[in-house]
């Protein structure tokens, strides 16, 4: 690809801008190797130091990465062109997106009390009645609620906190496999990902301890409905993780309870374990609507001050119109009943697929949430094989750092009868791929 795009410039800034333009326009795709420093310097008639400075700037901005003898290549998720999932081919059943079933979401109706729109809400950024609802939502699960705040979704909050707390080059412990948008976000912030293995009970204590010893400054994890593997903390796992984290009191602990009310598993939070720096964040997109970009968070006072201070300087507050909408839904009896029904339905669909796969000798993971993770030998072979049967699933490469291959199947819109057919097709495809690539 580099041969098809001519990098230009006579200064470090000009060269970096040229590469960035090529990436943002798609001419330099993820994984494309850039010319060696001396080769590009000779072609452009500049010093090797000028090219090296340009490459350094691009690395700091998470547009390229250096792989030692492998040279400098465009990052897998460059900050100027966020990695997006492949388009679902026409005629295929989409089980890759991870979205909730629209039939199990409430109808969104704008609140009757609209914001005047002319005045600033910086002095009162949060509706007091919604704060009360949030505390009632979190406290039964053991999350301390003395300090709460709002954000425009979990990624918005986590990105803001990491940018305030850390500096480019700092390390963050991330689940592996883990949520691909979070992995991309960490890279885009110029931070280093330290992968931490997960299992059916979530993040593994020994892997977390190794990451802490490697010098990570923050840890991001899901206590239940872990995406993509569905792990959920047991009481013993929670206690073990608290013990590990207490060895590193200055590390920021981010607990992302993204599925919360539809996770079909109890919350065993780390936040009640006496940690110094922590935040527990919940969104409503999985059960109230994907377009409701709102999140609630409880945290320690230092984290609250740093988050809200940065929020004040950017968007200022979360729209009161949005807050009114969330408040109306969360206090509506009909919506609460629909959420309970969604939780039961997702559990049935997930467990049906797990059972049907197991009956056919295929091991899969999904203790909670909306996704099932199936280890496979060759992701592309399985994805393409299922495509021939009319199914579209997510290749695991988007979610992995160093973990073994697999595919993620989203079950939110997969009724039990269809799960039986999918399991049969999956088994056939798995047998074909093993015969082709060696079992």
CSV table of C-alpha atoms in Angstrom, one decimal:
chain,number,residue,atom,x,y,z
A,1,UNK,CA,0.0,0.0,0.0
A,2,UNK,CA,2.9,2.4,0.8
A,3,UNK,CA,4.0,2.2,-2.9
A,4,UNK,CA,0.6,3.4,-4.0
A,5,UNK,CA,0.7,6.5,-1.7
A,6,UNK,CA,3.5,8.9,-2.0
A,7,UNK,CA,4.5,10.4,1.3
A,8,UNK,CA,5.6,14.0,0.9
A,9,UNK,CA,7.0,16.9,3.0
A,10,UNK,CA,10.3,18.6,3.8
A,11,UNK,CA,9.8,19.1,7.5
A,12,UNK,CA,8.9,16.6,10.3
A,13,UNK,CA,5.5,18.2,10.6
A,14,UNK,CA,4.9,18.1,6.9
A,15,UNK,CA,5.9,14.4,6.6
A,16,UNK,CA,3.7,13.5,9.6
A,17,UNK,CA,0.8,15.4,8.1
A,18,UNK,CA,1.2,13.6,4.8
A,19,UNK,CA,1.1,10.2,6.5
A,20,UNK,CA,-1.9,11.2,8.6
A,21,UNK,CA,-3.7,12.3,5.5
A,22,UNK,CA,-3.0,9.0,3.8
A,23,UNK,CA,-4.3,7.1,6.8
A,24,UNK,CA,-7.5,9.2,7.1
A,25,UNK,CA,-8.2,8.9,3.4
A,26,UNK,CA,-7.7,5.1,3.5
A,27,UNK,CA,-4.7,5.1,1.1
A,28,UNK,CA,-2.5,3.8,4.0
A,29,UNK,CA,-4.5,1.0,5.6
A,30,UNK,CA,-3.9,-0.5,9.0
A,31,UNK,CA,-0.8,-2.7,8.9
A,32,UNK,CA,0.8,-0.9,5.9
A,33,UNK,CA,4.5,-0.6,6.3
A,34,UNK,CA,6.0,2.8,6.0
A,35,UNK,CA,9.4,3.2,4.3
A,36,UNK,CA,12.5,2.8,6.4
A,37,UNK,CA,13.7,6.1,7.9
A,38,UNK,CA,16.8,6.4,5.7
A,39,UNK,CA,15.0,5.3,2.5
A,40,UNK,CA,12.3,8.0,3.0
A,41,UNK,CA,14.9,10.6,3.9
A,42,UNK,CA,16.9,10.0,0.7
A,43,UNK,CA,13.7,10.1,-1.4
A,44,UNK,CA,12.5,13.4,0.2
A,45,UNK,CA,15.9,15.0,0.3
A,46,UNK,CA,15.8,15.5,4.1
A,47,UNK,CA,17.9,14.2,7.0
A,48,UNK,CA,17.1,10.9,8.6
A,49,UNK,CA,16.5,12.8,11.9
A,50,UNK,CA,13.7,14.7,10.2
A,51,UNK,CA,11.9,11.5,9.2
A,52,UNK,CA,12.6,10.0,12.6
A,53,UNK,CA,11.0,13.0,14.3
A,54,UNK,CA,8.0,12.7,12.1
A,55,UNK,CA,7.6,9.0,12.9
A,56,UNK,CA,8.0,9.7,16.6
A,57,UNK,CA,5.1,12.2,16.4
A,58,UNK,CA,2.9,9.7,14.6
A,59,UNK,CA,3.7,7.1,17.2
A,60,UNK,CA,2.8,9.5,20.1
A,61,UNK,CA,-0.5,10.2,18.4
A,62,UNK,CA,-1.2,6.4,18.0
A,63,UNK,CA,-1.3,6.6,14.2
A,64,UNK,CA,1.6,4.2,13.7
A,65,UNK,CA,3.4,1.6,15.7
A,66,UNK,CA,7.0,0.4,15.6
A,67,UNK,CA,7.6,-3.3,15.6
A,68,UNK,CA,11.4,-3.5,16.0
A,69,UNK,CA,12.9,-5.1,13.0
A,70,UNK,CA,9.4,-5.2,11.5
A,71,UNK,CA,9.7,-1.5,11.0
A,72,UNK,CA,7.0,1.2,11.4
A,73,UNK,CA,3.5,0.3,10.3
A,74,UNK,CA,0.1,2.0,10.4
A,75,UNK,CA,-1.7,1.1,13.7
A,76,UNK,CA,-4.5,-1.4,13.7
A,77,UNK,CA,-6.9,1.3,14.9
A,78,UNK,CA,-5.2,4.6,14.0
A,79,UNK,CA,-6.6,7.6,16.0
A,80,UNK,CA,-7.5,9.4,12.8
A,81,UNK,CA,-9.6,6.5,11.3
A,82,UNK,CA,-11.2,4.4,14.1
A,83,UNK,CA,-11.6,0.7,13.3
A,84,UNK,CA,-15.1,-0.1,12.3
A,85,UNK,CA,-16.7,-3.5,12.0
A,86,UNK,CA,-17.0,-4.9,8.5
A,87,UNK,CA,-20.3,-4.1,6.7
A,88,UNK,CA,-22.8,-7.0,7.0
A,89,UNK,CA,-23.2,-8.5,3.5
A,90,UNK,CA,-26.7,-8.4,2.1
A,91,UNK,CA,-29.0,-11.4,3.0
A,92,UNK,CA,-27.0,-12.5,6.1
A,93,UNK,CA,-28.3,-12.8,9.6
A,94,UNK,CA,-26.3,-10.3,11.7
A,95,UNK,CA,-25.0,-11.9,14.9
A,96,UNK,CA,-21.9,-9.8,15.1
A,97,UNK,CA,-23.0,-6.3,16.2
A,98,UNK,CA,-23.7,-6.9,19.9
A,99,UNK,CA,-26.8,-4.8,19.9
A,100,UNK,CA,-29.9,-5.4,22.0
A,101,UNK,CA,-33.1,-6.7,20.5
A,102,UNK,CA,-35.2,-3.7,19.4
A,103,UNK,CA,-38.4,-5.5,20.4
A,104,UNK,CA,-37.1,-5.5,24.0
A,105,UNK,CA,-36.4,-1.8,24.2
A,106,UNK,CA,-38.9,0.9,25.4
A,107,UNK,CA,-40.3,3.5,23.0
A,108,UNK,CA,-38.4,6.7,23.4
A,109,UNK,CA,-40.6,9.7,24.0
A,110,UNK,CA,-39.2,13.2,24.6
A,111,UNK,CA,-40.0,14.5,28.1
A,112,UNK,CA,-42.8,17.0,28.5
A,113,UNK,CA,-40.6,19.4,30.5
A,114,UNK,CA,-38.1,20.7,28.0
A,115,UNK,CA,-34.9,22.6,28.8
A,116,UNK,CA,-35.2,26.4,28.0
A,117,UNK,CA,-32.0,25.9,26.0
A,118,UNK,CA,-30.8,29.5,26.5
A,119,UNK,CA,-29.1,29.1,29.9
A,120,UNK,CA,-26.0,27.2,31.0
A,121,UNK,CA,-26.4,24.3,33.3
A,122,UNK,CA,-22.7,24.3,34.4
A,123,UNK,CA,-23.6,25.3,37.9
A,124,UNK,CA,-26.2,22.4,38.2
A,125,UNK,CA,-25.0,19.8,35.7
A,126,UNK,CA,-27.0,16.9,37.2
A,127,UNK,CA,-30.7,16.6,37.9
A,128,UNK,CA,-31.0,15.9,41.6
A,129,UNK,CA,-33.9,13.5,41.1
A,130,UNK,CA,-31.9,11.5,38.6
A,131,UNK,CA,-29.0,11.3,41.1
A,132,UNK,CA,-31.4,9.8,43.6
A,133,UNK,CA,-32.5,7.2,41.0
A,134,UNK,CA,-28.9,6.4,40.3
A,135,UNK,CA,-28.1,5.9,44.0
A,136,UNK,CA,-31.2,3.6,44.4
A,137,UNK,CA,-29.9,1.7,41.3
A,138,UNK,CA,-26.3,1.2,42.6
A,139,UNK,CA,-26.6,0.8,46.4
A,140,UNK,CA,-28.4,-2.6,46.5
A,141,UNK,CA,-25.4,-4.0,44.6
A,142,UNK,CA,-23.0,-2.7,47.2
A,143,UNK,CA,-21.5,0.2,45.2
A,144,UNK,CA,-20.6,3.2,47.4
A,145,UNK,CA,-22.7,6.2,46.2
A,146,UNK,CA,-21.4,9.2,48.2
A,147,UNK,CA,-20.0,10.6,44.9
A,148,UNK,CA,-21.8,10.1,41.6
A,149,UNK,CA,-21.5,11.8,38.2
A,150,UNK,CA,-22.8,11.5,34.7
A,151,UNK,CA,-21.2,11.2,31.2
A,152,UNK,CA,-22.1,10.6,27.6
A,153,UNK,CA,-21.6,6.9,27.8
A,154,UNK,CA,-19.0,4.6,29.3
A,155,UNK,CA,-16.4,5.2,26.6
A,156,UNK,CA,-16.8,8.9,27.1
A,157,UNK,CA,-16.2,8.7,30.8
A,158,UNK,CA,-13.3,6.2,30.6
A,159,UNK,CA,-11.6,8.2,27.8
A,160,UNK,CA,-11.9,11.4,29.8
A,161,UNK,CA,-10.5,9.7,33.0
A,162,UNK,CA,-7.6,8.1,31.2
A,163,UNK,CA,-6.6,11.3,29.5
A,164,UNK,CA,-6.6,13.1,32.8
A,165,UNK,CA,-4.9,10.5,34.8
A,166,UNK,CA,-2.3,9.1,32.4
A,167,UNK,CA,0.2,10.4,29.8
A,168,UNK,CA,1.1,8.9,26.4
A,169,UNK,CA,3.2,5.8,26.9
A,170,UNK,CA,1.6,4.9,30.2
A,171,UNK,CA,0.3,1.3,30.5
A,172,UNK,CA,-3.3,0.2,31.1
A,173,UNK,CA,-4.3,-3.4,32.0
A,174,UNK,CA,-7.0,-4.6,29.7
A,175,UNK,CA,-9.1,-7.8,29.4
A,176,UNK,CA,-7.9,-10.2,26.8
A,177,UNK,CA,-10.1,-10.9,24.9
A,178,UNK,CA,-11.8,-7.6,25.6
A,179,UNK,CA,-14.2,-5.0,24.2
A,180,UNK,CA,-12.7,-3.8,20.9
A,181,UNK,CA,-13.8,-0.2,21.2
A,182,UNK,CA,-12.0,0.1,24.6
A,183,UNK,CA,-8.9,-1.5,23.2
A,184,UNK,CA,-9.0,1.0,20.3
A,185,UNK,CA,-9.6,3.9,22.7
A,186,UNK,CA,-6.5,3.1,24.8
A,187,UNK,CA,-4.4,3.0,21.7
A,188,UNK,CA,-5.9,6.2,20.3
A,189,UNK,CA,-4.9,8.0,23.6
A,190,UNK,CA,-1.3,6.9,23.0
A,191,UNK,CA,-1.4,4.5,25.9
A,192,UNK,CA,0.1,1.0,26.0
A,193,UNK,CA,-2.2,-2.0,26.5
A,194,UNK,CA,-1.1,-4.8,28.9
A,195,UNK,CA,-3.3,-7.8,28.2
A,196,UNK,CA,-4.8,-9.6,31.2
A,197,UNK,CA,-6.3,-13.1,30.6
A,198,UNK,CA,-10.0,-13.8,31.5
A,199,UNK,CA,-12.0,-16.9,32.1
A,200,UNK,CA,-15.6,-17.8,33.1
A,201,UNK,CA,-15.2,-15.8,36.3
A,202,UNK,CA,-13.7,-12.7,34.6
A,203,UNK,CA,-10.3,-11.2,34.9
A,204,UNK,CA,-7.7,-13.7,36.4
A,205,UNK,CA,-5.9,-12.6,39.6
A,206,UNK,CA,-2.5,-14.0,38.6
A,207,UNK,CA,-2.6,-12.2,35.3
A,208,UNK,CA,-3.7,-9.0,37.0
A,209,UNK,CA,-0.8,-9.2,39.5
A,210,UNK,CA,1.7,-9.6,36.6
A,211,UNK,CA,0.3,-6.5,34.9
A,212,UNK,CA,0.6,-4.5,38.1
A,213,UNK,CA,4.2,-5.6,38.5
A,214,UNK,CA,4.7,-4.5,34.9
A,215,UNK,CA,3.8,-0.9,36.0
A,216,UNK,CA,0.3,-0.3,34.7
A,217,UNK,CA,-1.3,2.8,36.0
A,218,UNK,CA,-5.0,1.9,35.4
A,219,UNK,CA,-7.1,-1.3,35.1
A,220,UNK,CA,-10.2,-1.6,33.0
A,221,UNK,CA,-12.5,-4.6,33.4
A,222,UNK,CA,-16.1,-5.8,33.4
A,223,UNK,CA,-17.5,-7.5,36.6
A,224,UNK,CA,-20.2,-9.4,34.6
A,225,UNK,CA,-21.3,-9.9,31.0
A,226,UNK,CA,-17.7,-9.5,30.0
A,227,UNK,CA,-17.4,-8.7,26.4
A,228,UNK,CA,-16.8,-10.9,24.4
A,229,UNK,CA,-16.5,-14.0,26.7
A,230,UNK,CA,-19.4,-13.4,29.1
A,231,UNK,CA,-17.4,-14.0,32.3
A,232,UNK,CA,-18.9,-12.9,35.7
A,233,UNK,CA,-17.1,-12.5,39.0
A,234,UNK,CA,-17.8,-15.1,41.7
A,235,UNK,CA,-17.5,-14.0,45.3
A,236,UNK,CA,-14.1,-15.7,45.6
A,237,UNK,CA,-12.8,-14.1,42.4
A,238,UNK,CA,-13.9,-10.7,43.6
A,239,UNK,CA,-12.1,-11.1,46.9
A,240,UNK,CA,-9.0,-12.4,45.3
A,241,UNK,CA,-8.9,-9.4,42.9
A,242,UNK,CA,-9.4,-7.0,45.7
A,243,UNK,CA,-6.4,-8.5,47.5
A,244,UNK,CA,-4.3,-8.1,44.4
A,245,UNK,CA,-5.4,-4.5,43.8
A,246,UNK,CA,-4.6,-3.5,47.4
A,247,UNK,CA,-1.0,-4.1,46.6
A,248,UNK,CA,-1.1,-1.2,44.1
A,249,UNK,CA,-3.1,1.6,45.9
A,250,UNK,CA,-2.3,4.3,43.3
A,251,UNK,CA,-3.7,2.4,40.3
A,252,UNK,CA,-7.0,3.7,39.0
A,253,UNK,CA,-9.6,0.8,38.9
A,254,UNK,CA,-12.3,1.2,36.3
A,255,UNK,CA,-15.3,-1.2,36.7
A,256,UNK,CA,-17.4,-1.1,33.5
A,257,UNK,CA,-20.8,-2.7,34.3
A,258,UNK,CA,-22.0,-2.1,30.7
A,259,UNK,CA,-24.9,-4.6,30.7
A,260,UNK,CA,-26.0,-4.2,34.3
A,261,UNK,CA,-29.8,-4.6,34.4
A,262,UNK,CA,-29.8,-7.3,31.6
A,263,UNK,CA,-26.6,-9.1,32.6
A,264,UNK,CA,-28.4,-12.1,34.2
A,265,UNK,CA,-25.7,-12.3,36.9
A,266,UNK,CA,-25.3,-10.7,40.3
A,267,UNK,CA,-22.9,-7.8,40.6
A,268,UNK,CA,-19.9,-8.6,42.8
A,269,UNK,CA,-18.2,-5.2,42.8
A,270,UNK,CA,-14.6,-4.5,43.7
A,271,UNK,CA,-15.5,-0.9,44.7
A,272,UNK,CA,-16.6,-1.8,48.2
A,273,UNK,CA,-13.2,-3.4,48.9
A,274,UNK,CA,-11.5,-0.3,50.3
A,275,UNK,CA,-9.7,0.7,47.1
A,276,UNK,CA,-8.1,4.2,47.0
A,277,UNK,CA,-8.8,5.1,43.3
A,278,UNK,CA,-11.9,3.6,41.6
A,279,UNK,CA,-14.9,4.3,39.4
A,280,UNK,CA,-17.9,2.1,38.7
A,281,UNK,CA,-19.7,3.1,35.5
A,282,UNK,CA,-23.1,1.9,34.0
A,283,UNK,CA,-24.8,2.8,30.8
A,284,UNK,CA,-28.4,2.3,29.7
A,285,UNK,CA,-27.8,1.6,26.0
A,286,UNK,CA,-28.3,-2.2,26.3
A,287,UNK,CA,-31.7,-1.9,27.9
A,288,UNK,CA,-33.2,1.6,27.3
A,289,UNK,CA,-31.9,2.3,23.8
A,290,UNK,CA,-28.6,2.4,21.9
A,291,UNK,CA,-29.2,6.1,21.1
A,292,UNK,CA,-29.4,7.1,24.8
A,293,UNK,CA,-25.7,8.1,25.2
A,294,UNK,CA,-25.8,8.5,28.9
A,295,UNK,CA,-23.8,6.8,31.7
A,296,UNK,CA,-23.9,7.1,35.5
A,297,UNK,CA,-20.8,6.6,37.6
A,298,UNK,CA,-19.9,6.3,41.3
A,299,UNK,CA,-16.3,7.0,42.3
A,300,UNK,CA,-13.9,8.2,44.9
A,301,UNK,CA,-13.7,12.0,45.5
A,302,UNK,CA,-10.4,12.5,43.7
A,303,UNK,CA,-11.7,10.7,40.6
A,304,UNK,CA,-14.9,12.7,40.7
A,305,UNK,CA,-13.1,16.0,40.9
A,306,UNK,CA,-10.8,15.2,38.0
A,307,UNK,CA,-13.6,13.8,35.8
A,308,UNK,CA,-16.0,16.7,36.4
A,309,UNK,CA,-13.2,19.3,36.1
A,310,UNK,CA,-12.4,18.1,32.6
A,311,UNK,CA,-16.1,17.7,31.7
A,312,UNK,CA,-16.7,21.3,32.8
A,313,UNK,CA,-14.0,22.5,30.3
A,314,UNK,CA,-15.4,20.5,27.4
A,315,UNK,CA,-19.1,19.8,27.0
A,316,UNK,CA,-19.8,21.3,30.4
A,317,UNK,CA,-22.7,18.9,31.3
A,318,UNK,CA,-24.8,16.1,30.0
A,319,UNK,CA,-27.9,17.4,28.3
A,320,UNK,CA,-30.8,17.9,30.8
A,321,UNK,CA,-33.1,16.9,28.0
A,322,UNK,CA,-31.3,13.5,27.9
A,323,UNK,CA,-31.3,13.3,31.7
A,324,UNK,CA,-35.1,13.9,31.8
A,325,UNK,CA,-35.6,11.1,29.2
A,326,UNK,CA,-33.5,8.7,31.2
A,327,UNK,CA,-35.3,9.7,34.5
A,328,UNK,CA,-38.7,9.1,32.9
A,329,UNK,CA,-37.8,5.6,31.7
A,330,UNK,CA,-36.0,4.5,34.8
A,331,UNK,CA,-38.9,5.4,37.0
A,332,UNK,CA,-41.6,3.9,34.7
A,333,UNK,CA,-43.1,0.6,35.9
A,334,UNK,CA,-43.8,-0.6,32.3
A,335,UNK,CA,-40.1,0.0,31.4
A,336,UNK,CA,-38.9,-1.9,34.4
A,337,UNK,CA,-41.1,-4.8,33.5
A,338,UNK,CA,-39.7,-4.8,29.9
A,339,UNK,CA,-36.2,-4.7,31.2
A,340,UNK,CA,-36.9,-7.7,33.4
A,341,UNK,CA,-38.3,-9.5,30.4
A,342,UNK,CA,-35.3,-8.6,28.3
A,343,UNK,CA,-32.9,-10.0,31.0
A,344,UNK,CA,-34.8,-13.4,31.0
A,345,UNK,CA,-35.0,-13.5,27.2
A,346,UNK,CA,-31.3,-12.9,26.7
A,347,UNK,CA,-30.4,-15.5,29.3
A,348,UNK,CA,-32.7,-18.1,27.5
A,349,UNK,CA,-31.2,-17.3,24.1
A,350,UNK,CA,-27.6,-17.5,25.4
A,351,UNK,CA,-28.1,-20.7,27.4
A,352,UNK,CA,-29.9,-22.3,24.5
A,353,UNK,CA,-27.0,-21.7,22.1
A,354,UNK,CA,-24.5,-22.9,24.7
A,355,UNK,CA,-26.4,-26.1,25.3
A,356,UNK,CA,-26.9,-26.8,21.7
A,357,UNK,CA,-23.2,-26.3,20.9
A,358,UNK,CA,-22.2,-28.4,23.9
A,359,UNK,CA,-24.5,-31.3,22.7
A,360,UNK,CA,-22.5,-31.2,19.5
A,361,UNK,CA,-19.2,-31.3,21.2
A,362,UNK,CA,-18.3,-27.6,20.8
A,363,UNK,CA,-17.0,-25.8,23.9
A,364,UNK,CA,-18.2,-22.2,24.2
A,365,UNK,CA,-18.2,-19.5,26.9
A,366,UNK,CA,-21.0,-17.2,28.0
A,367,UNK,CA,-21.8,-17.2,31.7
A,368,UNK,CA,-23.7,-13.9,31.4
A,369,UNK,CA,-24.7,-11.1,29.0
A,370,UNK,CA,-25.6,-11.1,25.4
A,371,UNK,CA,-22.5,-12.8,23.8
A,372,UNK,CA,-21.1,-16.2,23.3
A,373,UNK,CA,-17.4,-16.7,22.7
A,374,UNK,CA,-16.4,-19.9,20.8
A,375,UNK,CA,-12.7,-20.8,20.6
A,376,UNK,CA,-11.7,-21.9,17.0
A,377,UNK,CA,-8.6,-22.8,15.2
A,378,UNK,CA,-9.0,-20.5,12.2
A,379,UNK,CA,-11.3,-17.5,12.6
A,380,UNK,CA,-11.5,-16.6,8.9
A,381,UNK,CA,-12.5,-20.2,7.9
A,382,UNK,CA,-15.3,-20.2,10.5
A,383,UNK,CA,-16.6,-16.7,9.7
A,384,UNK,CA,-16.6,-17.5,5.9
A,385,UNK,CA,-18.1,-20.9,6.5
A,386,UNK,CA,-21.0,-19.6,8.5
A,387,UNK,CA,-21.5,-16.9,5.9
A,388,UNK,CA,-22.2,-19.6,3.4
A,389,UNK,CA,-25.0,-20.8,5.7
A,390,UNK,CA,-26.5,-17.3,6.0
A,391,UNK,CA,-24.9,-16.2,9.3
A,392,UNK,CA,-22.6,-13.3,10.0
A,393,UNK,CA,-20.5,-13.5,13.2
A,394,UNK,CA,-17.6,-11.5,14.5
A,395,UNK,CA,-14.0,-12.7,14.0
A,396,UNK,CA,-12.2,-12.7,17.3
A,397,UNK,CA,-9.2,-10.7,16.1
A,398,UNK,CA,-11.0,-7.5,16.8
A,399,UNK,CA,-11.2,-8.4,20.5
A,400,UNK,CA,-7.8,-10.1,21.1
A,401,UNK,CA,-4.4,-8.8,22.0
A,402,UNK,CA,-2.5,-12.1,22.7
A,403,UNK,CA,-5.4,-14.5,23.5
A,404,UNK,CA,-6.1,-17.6,21.4
A,405,UNK,CA,-8.5,-17.3,18.3
A,406,UNK,CA,-12.2,-17.4,18.6
A,407,UNK,CA,-15.4,-15.9,17.2
A,408,UNK,CA,-18.1,-13.9,19.0
A,409,UNK,CA,-21.8,-14.6,18.5
A,410,UNK,CA,-24.3,-12.0,19.7
A,411,UNK,CA,-27.5,-13.8,20.9
A,412,UNK,CA,-29.7,-10.8,21.6
A,413,UNK,CA,-31.8,-11.5,18.4
A,414,UNK,CA,-31.4,-15.2,18.3
A,415,UNK,CA,-34.5,-17.1,19.3
A,416,UNK,CA,-34.1,-20.7,20.6
A,417,UNK,CA,-35.3,-22.3,17.4
A,418,UNK,CA,-32.7,-20.4,15.4
A,419,UNK,CA,-30.0,-21.2,18.0
A,420,UNK,CA,-30.6,-24.9,17.3
A,421,UNK,CA,-30.0,-24.3,13.5
A,422,UNK,CA,-27.0,-22.1,14.1
A,423,UNK,CA,-25.4,-24.7,16.4
A,424,UNK,CA,-25.9,-27.4,13.7
A,425,UNK,CA,-24.4,-25.1,11.0
A,426,UNK,CA,-21.5,-24.1,13.3
A,427,UNK,CA,-20.6,-27.7,14.0
A,428,UNK,CA,-20.6,-28.5,10.3
A,429,UNK,CA,-18.4,-25.5,9.5
A,430,UNK,CA,-16.0,-26.3,12.4
A,431,UNK,CA,-15.6,-29.8,11.0
A,432,UNK,CA,-14.9,-28.5,7.5
A,433,UNK,CA,-12.3,-26.0,8.8
A,434,UNK,CA,-10.5,-28.6,10.9
A,435,UNK,CA,-10.4,-30.9,7.9
A,436,UNK,CA,-9.0,-28.1,5.8
A,437,UNK,CA,-6.6,-26.5,8.2
A,438,UNK,CA,-5.8,-29.5,10.4
A,439,UNK,CA,-7.7,-30.5,13.6
